[in-house]
mmCIF file of C-alpha atoms and ligand atoms in Angstrom:
data_model
loop_
_atom_site.group_PDB
_atom_site.id
_atom_site.type_symbol
_atom_site.label_atom_id
_atom_site.label_comp_id
_atom_site.label_asym_id
_atom_site.label_seq_id
_atom_site.Cartn_x
_atom_site.Cartn_y
_atom_site.Cartn_z
ATOM 1 C CA MET A 1 -90.821 55.563 87.881
ATOM 2 C CA GLY A 2 -89.909 52.796 90.322
ATOM 3 C CA GLU A 3 -90.788 49.197 89.797
ATOM 4 C CA ILE A 4 -91.712 45.899 91.339
ATOM 5 C CA LEU A 5 -89.570 43.073 90.080
ATOM 6 C CA VAL A 6 -90.790 39.489 89.917
ATOM 7 C CA LEU A 7 -88.258 36.708 89.491
ATOM 8 C CA ALA A 8 -89.662 34.149 87.043
ATOM 9 C CA GLU A 9 -89.357 30.477 87.892
ATOM 10 C CA LEU A 10 -88.920 27.937 85.124
ATOM 11 C CA ARG A 11 -89.182 24.190 85.046
ATOM 12 C CA GLN A 12 -87.837 22.505 81.945
ATOM 13 C CA GLY A 13 -88.176 25.714 79.950
ATOM 14 C CA GLU A 14 -91.797 26.329 81.012
ATOM 15 C CA VAL A 15 -92.758 29.259 83.202
ATOM 16 C CA ARG A 16 -94.258 27.849 86.386
ATOM 17 C CA GLU A 17 -97.771 28.955 87.407
ATOM 18 C CA ILE A 18 -96.374 30.538 90.593
ATOM 19 C CA THR A 19 -94.647 33.165 88.427
ATOM 20 C CA PHE A 20 -98.002 34.339 87.058
ATOM 21 C CA GLU A 21 -99.416 34.342 90.590
ATOM 22 C CA ALA A 22 -96.467 36.406 91.859
ATOM 23 C CA LEU A 23 -97.043 38.780 88.938
ATOM 24 C CA GLY A 24 -100.714 38.997 89.996
ATOM 25 C CA ALA A 25 -99.598 39.919 93.522
ATOM 26 C CA GLY A 26 -97.105 42.419 92.095
ATOM 27 C CA ARG A 27 -99.706 43.964 89.771
ATOM 28 C CA ASN A 28 -102.025 44.875 92.648
ATOM 29 C CA VAL A 29 -99.204 46.420 94.658
ATOM 30 C CA ALA A 30 -97.768 48.222 91.619
ATOM 31 C CA ALA A 31 -101.162 49.677 90.653
ATOM 32 C CA LYS A 32 -101.740 51.085 94.155
ATOM 33 C CA ALA A 33 -98.208 52.404 94.551
ATOM 34 C CA GLY A 34 -97.948 53.823 90.996
ATOM 35 C CA LEU A 35 -95.063 51.525 90.047
ATOM 36 C CA LYS A 36 -94.207 49.527 86.936
ATOM 37 C CA LEU A 37 -94.210 45.741 87.040
ATOM 38 C CA SER A 38 -91.206 43.923 85.586
ATOM 39 C CA THR A 39 -90.272 40.271 85.287
ATOM 40 C CA LEU A 40 -86.694 39.092 85.563
ATOM 41 C CA LEU A 41 -86.225 36.023 83.401
ATOM 42 C CA VAL A 42 -82.998 34.154 84.010
ATOM 43 C CA GLY A 43 -81.989 31.020 82.117
ATOM 44 C CA TYR A 44 -81.174 29.677 78.664
ATOM 45 C CA ASN A 45 -83.301 29.196 75.523
ATOM 46 C CA LEU A 46 -85.913 31.578 76.841
ATOM 47 C CA GLU A 47 -88.015 32.445 73.751
ATOM 48 C CA ARG A 48 -91.057 30.429 74.785
ATOM 49 C CA ALA A 49 -90.938 31.671 78.366
ATOM 50 C CA GLU A 50 -90.537 35.260 77.210
ATOM 51 C CA ASP A 51 -93.586 35.026 74.971
ATOM 52 C CA GLY A 52 -95.767 33.560 77.719
ATOM 53 C CA LEU A 53 -94.883 36.339 80.164
ATOM 54 C CA ALA A 54 -95.403 39.342 77.897
ATOM 55 C CA ASP A 55 -99.140 39.651 78.679
ATOM 56 C CA TYR A 56 -98.573 39.950 82.419
ATOM 57 C CA CYS A 57 -95.989 42.700 82.962
ATOM 58 C CA ASP A 58 -94.745 46.045 81.666
ATOM 59 C CA ASN A 59 -91.137 44.937 81.163
ATOM 60 C CA ILE A 60 -89.317 41.656 80.737
ATOM 61 C CA LEU A 61 -85.655 41.752 81.663
ATOM 62 C CA ILE A 62 -83.752 38.833 80.214
ATOM 63 C CA VAL A 63 -80.462 37.424 81.379
ATOM 64 C CA GLU A 64 -79.674 34.497 79.103
ATOM 65 C CA ASP A 65 -76.618 32.298 79.239
ATOM 66 C CA GLU A 66 -75.882 28.613 78.891
ATOM 67 C CA ARG A 67 -74.485 28.541 82.417
ATOM 68 C CA LEU A 68 -77.885 29.678 83.722
ATOM 69 C CA GLY A 69 -79.874 26.910 82.033
ATOM 70 C CA GLN A 70 -80.251 25.064 85.323
ATOM 71 C CA TYR A 71 -81.205 26.735 88.621
ATOM 72 C CA ASN A 72 -78.193 27.061 90.897
ATOM 73 C CA SER A 73 -78.358 29.253 93.993
ATOM 74 C CA GLU A 74 -74.829 30.575 93.452
ATOM 75 C CA THR A 75 -75.227 31.726 89.844
ATOM 76 C CA TYR A 76 -78.801 32.946 90.323
ATOM 77 C CA GLN A 77 -77.848 34.864 93.458
ATOM 78 C CA ALA A 78 -75.069 36.571 91.513
ATOM 79 C CA VAL A 79 -77.428 37.553 88.677
ATOM 80 C CA VAL A 80 -80.392 38.686 90.774
ATOM 81 C CA SER A 81 -78.309 40.664 93.270
ATOM 82 C CA GLN A 82 -76.521 42.523 90.477
ATOM 83 C CA VAL A 83 -79.787 43.335 88.703
ATOM 84 C CA PHE A 84 -81.270 44.452 92.025
ATOM 85 C CA ARG A 85 -78.331 46.763 92.732
ATOM 86 C CA GLU A 86 -78.606 48.350 89.294
ATOM 87 C CA ARG A 87 -82.385 48.785 89.168
ATOM 88 C CA ARG A 88 -83.187 49.237 92.872
ATOM 89 C CA PRO A 89 -86.793 47.939 92.674
ATOM 90 C CA ALA A 90 -89.109 48.871 95.523
ATOM 91 C CA LEU A 91 -89.889 45.179 95.954
ATOM 92 C CA LEU A 92 -88.519 41.891 94.630
ATOM 93 C CA LEU A 93 -91.096 39.094 94.554
ATOM 94 C CA MET A 94 -90.730 35.376 93.984
ATOM 95 C CA GLY A 95 -92.676 32.229 94.730
ATOM 96 C CA HIS A 96 -92.494 30.515 98.105
ATOM 97 C CA THR A 97 -91.199 27.432 96.344
ATOM 98 C CA SER A 98 -88.046 25.424 96.929
ATOM 99 C CA MET A 99 -86.264 27.892 94.638
ATOM 100 C CA GLY A 100 -87.675 30.954 96.420
ATOM 101 C CA MET A 101 -86.961 29.489 99.862
ATOM 102 C CA ASP A 102 -83.392 28.807 98.800
ATOM 103 C CA LEU A 103 -82.683 32.086 97.048
ATOM 104 C CA ALA A 104 -84.633 34.784 98.914
ATOM 105 C CA PRO A 105 -82.765 34.539 102.262
ATOM 106 C CA ARG A 106 -79.389 34.545 100.495
ATOM 107 C CA LEU A 107 -80.327 37.686 98.595
ATOM 108 C CA ALA A 108 -81.737 39.398 101.687
ATOM 109 C CA VAL A 109 -78.495 38.792 103.578
ATOM 110 C CA GLU A 110 -76.286 39.861 100.679
ATOM 111 C CA LEU A 111 -78.313 42.996 99.936
ATOM 112 C CA GLY A 112 -78.971 43.784 103.611
ATOM 113 C CA ILE A 113 -82.723 44.279 103.074
ATOM 114 C CA PRO A 114 -85.785 42.846 104.845
ATOM 115 C CA LEU A 115 -87.388 39.620 103.659
ATOM 116 C CA VAL A 116 -90.947 38.493 104.396
ATOM 117 C CA THR A 117 -91.684 34.904 103.390
ATOM 118 C CA ASP A 118 -94.802 32.927 102.455
ATOM 119 C CA CYS A 119 -97.039 35.999 102.116
ATOM 120 C CA LEU A 120 -100.807 35.784 101.706
ATOM 121 C CA GLU A 121 -101.235 39.536 101.212
ATOM 122 C CA ILE A 122 -98.757 42.238 100.281
ATOM 123 C CA GLU A 123 -98.924 46.011 100.376
ATOM 124 C CA LEU A 124 -96.506 48.892 100.023
ATOM 125 C CA VAL A 125 -97.630 51.782 102.204
ATOM 126 C CA ASP A 126 -95.529 54.906 101.641
ATOM 127 C CA GLY A 127 -92.862 52.635 100.227
ATOM 128 C CA ARG A 128 -92.822 50.347 103.269
ATOM 129 C CA LEU A 129 -93.672 46.646 103.058
ATOM 130 C CA TYR A 130 -96.660 45.279 104.958
ATOM 131 C CA ALA A 131 -97.681 41.661 104.554
ATOM 132 C CA VAL A 132 -100.028 39.035 105.945
ATOM 133 C CA ARG A 133 -98.460 35.667 106.722
ATOM 134 C CA GLN A 134 -99.341 32.792 108.995
ATOM 135 C CA MET A 135 -97.934 31.885 112.392
ATOM 136 C CA TYR A 136 -98.050 28.828 114.645
ATOM 137 C CA GLY A 137 -98.474 26.383 111.775
ATOM 138 C CA GLY A 138 -101.348 28.378 110.303
ATOM 139 C CA LYS A 139 -103.392 28.965 113.472
ATOM 140 C CA LEU A 140 -103.005 32.740 113.218
ATOM 141 C CA ASN A 141 -102.875 35.194 110.367
ATOM 142 C CA CYS A 142 -100.520 37.971 111.286
ATOM 143 C CA ARG A 143 -99.956 41.352 109.611
ATOM 144 C CA VAL A 144 -96.293 42.243 109.675
ATOM 145 C CA ARG A 145 -94.481 45.482 108.915
ATOM 146 C CA ALA A 146 -90.944 45.312 107.626
ATOM 147 C CA ARG A 147 -88.392 47.794 108.939
ATOM 148 C CA GLU A 148 -87.837 50.841 106.760
ATOM 149 C CA ALA A 149 -85.419 50.020 103.992
ATOM 150 C CA GLU A 150 -84.583 50.815 100.410
ATOM 151 C CA GLY A 151 -86.171 47.798 98.842
ATOM 152 C CA TYR A 152 -87.691 44.582 100.120
ATOM 153 C CA ILE A 153 -87.929 40.923 99.194
ATOM 154 C CA ALA A 154 -91.074 38.845 99.648
ATOM 155 C CA THR A 155 -92.017 35.308 98.694
ATOM 156 C CA VAL A 156 -95.671 34.521 97.953
ATOM 157 C CA ARG A 157 -97.573 31.361 98.795
ATOM 158 C CA GLN A 158 -98.685 29.217 95.880
ATOM 159 C CA GLY A 159 -102.359 29.194 94.951
ATOM 160 C CA ILE A 160 -103.231 32.473 96.701
ATOM 161 C CA PHE A 161 -102.825 35.253 94.135
ATOM 162 C CA LYS A 162 -104.618 35.385 90.783
ATOM 163 C CA PRO A 163 -102.704 36.133 87.577
ATOM 164 C CA VAL A 164 -103.729 39.463 86.032
ATOM 165 C CA LYS A 165 -103.389 39.968 82.259
ATOM 166 C CA ILE A 166 -102.761 43.435 80.888
ATOM 167 C CA GLU A 167 -103.767 45.015 77.584
ATOM 168 C CA SER A 168 -100.316 45.823 76.252
ATOM 169 C CA ARG A 169 -97.391 43.455 75.910
ATOM 170 C CA GLY A 170 -94.304 43.859 78.088
ATOM 171 C CA LEU A 171 -91.214 45.472 76.587
ATOM 172 C CA VAL A 172 -88.285 43.096 76.337
ATOM 173 C CA THR A 173 -84.836 44.246 77.445
ATOM 174 C CA ARG A 174 -81.787 42.027 77.302
ATOM 175 C CA ILE A 175 -79.323 42.578 80.097
ATOM 176 C CA GLY A 176 -75.633 41.758 79.718
ATOM 177 C CA ILE A 177 -74.518 38.706 81.693
ATOM 178 C CA PRO A 178 -73.507 39.817 85.168
ATOM 179 C CA VAL A 179 -70.277 38.420 86.580
ATOM 180 C CA LEU A 180 -70.863 34.796 87.563
ATOM 181 C CA PRO A 181 -68.855 32.930 90.204
ATOM 182 C CA ARG A 182 -65.908 31.142 88.567
ATOM 183 C CA GLU A 183 -65.973 28.137 90.822
ATOM 184 C CA LEU A 184 -69.282 26.691 91.918
ATOM 185 C CA ARG A 185 -69.521 24.881 95.206
ATOM 186 C CA ARG A 186 -72.788 23.291 94.130
ATOM 187 C CA ARG A 187 -73.573 21.626 90.844
ATOM 188 C CA VAL A 188 -76.795 20.036 89.638
ATOM 189 C CA LYS A 189 -75.878 16.485 88.706
ATOM 190 C CA GLY A 190 -79.286 15.495 87.430
ATOM 191 C CA VAL A 191 -82.995 16.076 87.827
ATOM 192 C CA THR A 192 -85.285 13.324 89.039
ATOM 193 C CA ALA A 193 -88.967 13.991 88.424
ATOM 194 C CA PRO A 194 -91.301 12.734 91.172
ATOM 195 C CA VAL A 195 -93.483 9.776 90.288
ATOM 196 C CA LYS A 196 -96.703 11.486 89.311
ATOM 197 C CA SER A 197 -100.151 10.235 88.667
ATOM 198 C CA GLU A 198 -101.685 11.501 85.447
ATOM 199 C CA ILE A 199 -104.141 13.614 87.377
ATOM 200 C CA SER A 200 -103.219 16.959 88.863
ATOM 201 C CA ILE A 201 -105.651 18.042 91.567
ATOM 202 C CA GLU A 202 -104.160 21.536 91.396
ATOM 203 C CA SER A 203 -105.558 22.156 87.932
ATOM 204 C CA ALA A 204 -108.892 20.360 88.428
ATOM 205 C CA ASP A 205 -112.135 22.371 88.188
ATOM 206 C CA ILE A 206 -114.110 19.900 90.274
ATOM 207 C CA ILE A 207 -112.806 18.011 93.286
ATOM 208 C CA VAL A 208 -114.534 15.470 95.497
ATOM 209 C CA ALA A 209 -112.416 15.116 98.626
ATOM 210 C CA VAL A 210 -112.701 12.365 101.199
ATOM 211 C CA GLY A 211 -111.644 12.344 104.823
ATOM 212 C CA ARG A 212 -111.517 9.841 107.640
ATOM 213 C CA GLY A 213 -115.329 9.781 107.629
ATOM 214 C CA ILE A 214 -115.133 7.583 104.523
ATOM 215 C CA GLY A 215 -114.370 4.748 106.941
ATOM 216 C CA GLU A 216 -112.867 2.108 104.631
ATOM 217 C CA LYS A 217 -110.621 2.138 101.591
ATOM 218 C CA SER A 218 -113.270 0.347 99.544
ATOM 219 C CA ASN A 219 -115.754 3.186 100.222
ATOM 220 C CA ILE A 220 -113.586 5.601 98.239
ATOM 221 C CA ALA A 221 -115.199 4.073 95.142
ATOM 222 C CA LEU A 222 -118.407 5.901 96.114
ATOM 223 C CA ALA A 223 -116.656 9.276 96.076
ATOM 224 C CA GLU A 224 -114.883 8.301 92.863
ATOM 225 C CA GLU A 225 -118.208 7.587 91.201
ATOM 226 C CA LEU A 226 -119.478 11.006 92.232
ATOM 227 C CA ALA A 227 -116.281 12.660 90.972
ATOM 228 C CA ASN A 228 -116.497 10.836 87.629
ATOM 229 C CA LEU A 229 -120.133 11.788 87.110
ATOM 230 C CA LEU A 230 -119.264 15.442 87.737
ATOM 231 C CA GLY A 231 -116.176 15.284 85.516
ATOM 232 C CA GLY A 232 -113.972 15.884 88.548
ATOM 233 C CA VAL A 233 -111.129 14.210 90.393
ATOM 234 C CA ILE A 234 -110.733 12.669 93.802
ATOM 235 C CA ALA A 235 -108.637 14.249 96.560
ATOM 236 C CA CYS A 236 -108.341 13.670 100.306
ATOM 237 C CA SER A 237 -107.253 14.762 103.747
ATOM 238 C CA ARG A 238 -103.984 13.600 105.252
ATOM 239 C CA PRO A 239 -105.171 10.549 107.227
ATOM 240 C CA ILE A 240 -106.284 8.959 103.939
ATOM 241 C CA VAL A 241 -102.741 9.291 102.571
ATOM 242 C CA ASP A 242 -101.240 8.142 105.888
ATOM 243 C CA LYS A 243 -103.332 4.992 105.658
ATOM 244 C CA GLY A 244 -102.064 4.431 102.115
ATOM 245 C CA TRP A 245 -105.590 4.585 100.649
ATOM 246 C CA LEU A 246 -104.707 7.320 98.138
ATOM 247 C CA PRO A 247 -101.305 8.566 96.880
ATOM 248 C CA SER A 248 -99.735 11.649 98.449
ATOM 249 C CA ASP A 249 -100.306 13.794 95.349
ATOM 250 C CA ARG A 250 -104.040 13.704 96.217
ATOM 251 C CA GLN A 251 -103.569 15.282 99.647
ATOM 252 C CA VAL A 252 -104.975 18.772 100.137
ATOM 253 C CA GLY A 253 -103.571 21.007 102.847
ATOM 254 C CA SER A 254 -100.562 22.678 104.356
ATOM 255 C CA SER A 255 -98.361 19.632 103.833
ATOM 256 C CA GLY A 256 -100.150 18.676 100.612
ATOM 257 C CA LYS A 257 -101.449 20.617 97.626
ATOM 258 C CA THR A 258 -103.190 23.969 97.497
ATOM 259 C CA VAL A 259 -106.225 23.753 95.243
ATOM 260 C CA LYS A 260 -108.759 26.303 94.015
ATOM 261 C CA PRO A 261 -111.327 24.443 91.920
ATOM 262 C CA LYS A 262 -114.699 25.821 90.868
ATOM 263 C CA LEU A 263 -116.362 23.173 93.036
ATOM 264 C CA TYR A 264 -114.961 21.374 96.113
ATOM 265 C CA ILE A 265 -117.169 18.703 97.664
ATOM 266 C CA SER A 266 -115.848 17.488 100.999
ATOM 267 C CA LEU A 267 -117.106 14.172 102.359
ATOM 268 C CA GLY A 268 -116.347 13.280 105.964
ATOM 269 C CA ILE A 269 -113.594 15.852 106.482
ATOM 270 C CA SER A 270 -113.556 17.689 109.821
ATOM 271 C CA GLY A 271 -111.913 20.864 108.495
ATOM 272 C CA ALA A 272 -108.711 21.023 110.536
ATOM 273 C CA PHE A 273 -106.890 24.235 109.685
ATOM 274 C CA GLN A 274 -104.059 22.313 108.002
ATOM 275 C CA HIS A 275 -106.624 20.955 105.542
ATOM 276 C CA VAL A 276 -108.566 24.189 105.145
ATOM 277 C CA MET A 277 -105.383 26.076 104.241
ATOM 278 C CA GLY A 278 -105.203 24.021 101.073
ATOM 279 C CA MET A 279 -108.783 24.450 99.834
ATOM 280 C CA MET A 280 -110.263 27.625 101.314
ATOM 281 C CA ASN A 281 -109.908 29.517 98.025
ATOM 282 C CA SER A 282 -112.155 27.106 96.145
ATOM 283 C CA GLN A 283 -114.967 28.991 94.393
ATOM 284 C CA LEU A 284 -117.781 26.847 95.806
ATOM 285 C CA ILE A 285 -117.370 24.553 98.801
ATOM 286 C CA ILE A 286 -120.014 21.980 99.700
ATOM 287 C CA ALA A 287 -119.326 20.045 102.890
ATOM 288 C CA VAL A 288 -121.002 16.871 104.089
ATOM 289 C CA ASN A 289 -120.368 15.952 107.710
ATOM 290 C CA LYS A 290 -122.567 14.341 110.324
ATOM 291 C CA ASP A 291 -121.198 16.613 113.059
ATOM 292 C CA ARG A 292 -122.891 20.023 112.841
ATOM 293 C CA ASN A 293 -120.010 21.594 114.788
ATOM 294 C CA ALA A 294 -117.330 20.384 112.380
ATOM 295 C CA PRO A 295 -115.080 23.361 111.500
ATOM 296 C CA ILE A 296 -115.380 22.585 107.776
ATOM 297 C CA PHE A 297 -118.767 24.345 107.949
ATOM 298 C CA ASN A 298 -116.963 27.610 108.747
ATOM 299 C CA VAL A 299 -115.521 27.701 105.228
ATOM 300 C CA ALA A 300 -118.274 25.846 103.352
ATOM 301 C CA HIS A 301 -120.727 27.827 101.221
ATOM 302 C CA TYR A 302 -123.243 24.993 101.577
ATOM 303 C CA GLY A 303 -123.250 22.433 104.354
ATOM 304 C CA VAL A 304 -125.117 19.142 104.709
ATOM 305 C CA VAL A 305 -125.259 17.816 108.264
ATOM 306 C CA ASP A 306 -125.833 14.157 107.558
ATOM 307 C CA ASP A 307 -124.238 10.782 106.917
ATOM 308 C CA LEU A 308 -122.158 10.876 103.744
ATOM 309 C CA PHE A 309 -123.301 7.341 102.972
ATOM 310 C CA LYS A 310 -126.824 8.731 102.602
ATOM 311 C CA VAL A 311 -125.909 11.992 100.878
ATOM 312 C CA ALA A 312 -123.364 10.766 98.297
ATOM 313 C CA PRO A 313 -125.599 7.963 96.893
ATOM 314 C CA ALA A 314 -128.533 10.416 96.724
ATOM 315 C CA LEU A 315 -126.378 12.887 94.782
ATOM 316 C CA ILE A 316 -125.147 10.148 92.470
ATOM 317 C CA LYS A 317 -128.728 9.005 91.835
ATOM 318 C CA LYS A 318 -129.878 12.547 91.052
ATOM 319 C CA ILE A 319 -126.968 13.302 88.710
ATOM 320 C CA ARG A 320 -127.531 10.003 86.905
ATOM 321 C CA GLU A 321 -131.187 10.884 86.461
ATOM 322 C CA LEU A 322 -130.359 14.358 85.151
ATOM 323 C CA LYS A 323 -127.843 12.880 82.735
ATOM 324 C CA GLY A 324 -130.313 10.273 81.579
ATOM 325 C CA LEU A 325 -128.094 7.453 82.855
ATOM 326 C CA ARG A 326 -129.362 4.288 84.463
HETATM 327 C C1 FAD B 401 -97.796 19.513 110.612
HETATM 328 C C2 FAD B 401 -99.136 18.997 110.177
HETATM 329 C C3 FAD B 401 -99.466 19.077 108.849
HETATM 330 C C4 FAD B 401 -100.706 18.586 108.423
HETATM 331 N N1 FAD B 401 -101.032 18.690 107.112
HETATM 332 C C5 FAD B 401 -102.250 18.287 106.693
HETATM 333 C C6 FAD B 401 -102.647 18.420 105.335
HETATM 334 O O1 FAD B 401 -101.876 18.877 104.477
HETATM 335 N N2 FAD B 401 -103.875 18.025 104.991
HETATM 336 C C7 FAD B 401 -104.770 17.493 105.876
HETATM 337 O O2 FAD B 401 -105.881 17.164 105.486
HETATM 338 N N3 FAD B 401 -104.418 17.350 107.174
HETATM 339 C C8 FAD B 401 -103.179 17.718 107.595
HETATM 340 N N4 FAD B 401 -102.842 17.535 108.895
HETATM 341 C C9 FAD B 401 -103.741 16.757 109.757
HETATM 342 C C10 FAD B 401 -104.889 17.603 110.302
HETATM 343 O O3 FAD B 401 -104.491 18.215 111.506
HETATM 344 C C11 FAD B 401 -106.095 16.701 110.605
HETATM 345 O O4 FAD B 401 -105.713 15.685 111.501
HETATM 346 C C12 FAD B 401 -106.706 16.071 109.367
HETATM 347 O O5 FAD B 401 -106.966 17.048 108.385
HETATM 348 C C13 FAD B 401 -108.007 15.376 109.743
HETATM 349 O O6 FAD B 401 -108.474 14.682 108.630
HETATM 350 P P1 FAD B 401 -110.024 14.322 108.518
HETATM 351 O O7 FAD B 401 -110.825 15.571 108.544
HETATM 352 O O8 FAD B 401 -110.153 13.434 107.332
HETATM 353 O O9 FAD B 401 -110.267 13.407 109.787
HETATM 354 P P2 FAD B 401 -111.025 13.700 111.146
HETATM 355 O O10 FAD B 401 -110.519 14.931 111.795
HETATM 356 O O11 FAD B 401 -110.984 12.443 111.916
HETATM 357 O O12 FAD B 401 -112.521 14.025 110.694
HETATM 358 C C14 FAD B 401 -113.377 13.084 110.153
HETATM 359 C C15 FAD B 401 -114.734 13.779 110.014
HETATM 360 O O13 FAD B 401 -115.638 12.931 109.366
HETATM 361 C C16 FAD B 401 -116.907 13.079 109.941
HETATM 362 N N5 FAD B 401 -117.617 11.832 109.694
HETATM 363 C C17 FAD B 401 -117.358 10.594 110.169
HETATM 364 N N6 FAD B 401 -118.190 9.685 109.641
HETATM 365 C C18 FAD B 401 -119.009 10.374 108.795
HETATM 366 C C19 FAD B 401 -120.080 10.011 107.951
HETATM 367 N N7 FAD B 401 -120.463 8.733 107.835
HETATM 368 N N8 FAD B 401 -120.722 10.968 107.245
HETATM 369 C C20 FAD B 401 -120.346 12.264 107.341
HETATM 370 N N9 FAD B 401 -119.322 12.675 108.122
HETATM 371 C C21 FAD B 401 -118.665 11.744 108.842
HETATM 372 C C22 FAD B 401 -116.644 13.324 111.410
HETATM 373 O O14 FAD B 401 -117.730 14.024 111.997
HETATM 374 C C23 FAD B 401 -115.352 14.165 111.346
HETATM 375 O O15 FAD B 401 -115.661 15.550 111.332
HETATM 376 C C24 FAD B 401 -101.608 18.008 109.339
HETATM 377 C C25 FAD B 401 -101.257 17.948 110.692
HETATM 378 C C26 FAD B 401 -100.028 18.423 111.094
HETATM 379 C C27 FAD B 401 -99.678 18.343 112.552
#
């Protein structure tokens, strides 16, 4: 039986969420095409990672070596291409992350197979890869068909696919270390973590997002109060970051974060497609905007056409009442 192979991505020994999402994408394709789903785990000291992945795939293939402890395109390319040649998966999937963007094109060129990047949907029809990806900076969704080939590579966008757990645990197979390049032209000299606030909007269940309609920096306190009362966090559209009113890790959209909270309240955001791309998968979207034609209402489940400075205080008052607060 053929397989779909997902390349796991690690950060400081932890499996990144995108790996589980890529496995979710792979699971749907594998189920329809009657294929197995395998994860390729490359690195060093992999016990924890291995354990975390076992509930999401049929097989875990492990290539473990000290020299692979740190991502390096040259060593990883050598490992993944050799595993690909031996196993000939129908499809190799990885995240559309800086690692995926670096590695996938190199592999596609070396293996001479088609690559489709940043996919929002993936399908194998009679063994041929079809995918949905965006064009013109996200203005169009376009369904593409890869040329016929023996195997494909695709990268998947973060925050789009849902992880899918399975009943049984994946079988672990250790693979001998493939030949690694003797001399590396690139070496990781150190890792600098970005300055991060303590809050991650990507993992928040409730988000109150503000846009240019908030008017002044000091008015953000109103949205913050609403977020706090709901147990949520504050996020924003790009102009708010450009003005320096909130840090860049609060920006939602194509050049910010992709979020999928249970509740997304948008205050004074027009709904430009670059913003919508980052929040359209939220479970419940409530938009407040005084312009009834604002595009945010196309994705909102509930819309309030009114001034946010009337709506937000009314909401705050009501929640306070319900919570028995003064
Ligand atoms: C390459 C590129 C990448 C980009 N990436 C991103 C991104 O990641 N994220 C992002 O957000 N944007 C991004 N943008 C910018 C995007 O195109 C929009 O300009 C931006 O999203 C608009 O932000 P906004 O909705 O806050 O502001 P505006 O478009 O100015 O909308 C403000 C809205 O507030 C409403 N409003 C005003 N006052 C009130 C009030 N008192 N009560 C209620 N409603 C009110 C108005 O009716 C209006 O609809 C990007 C643009 C480019 C070119």
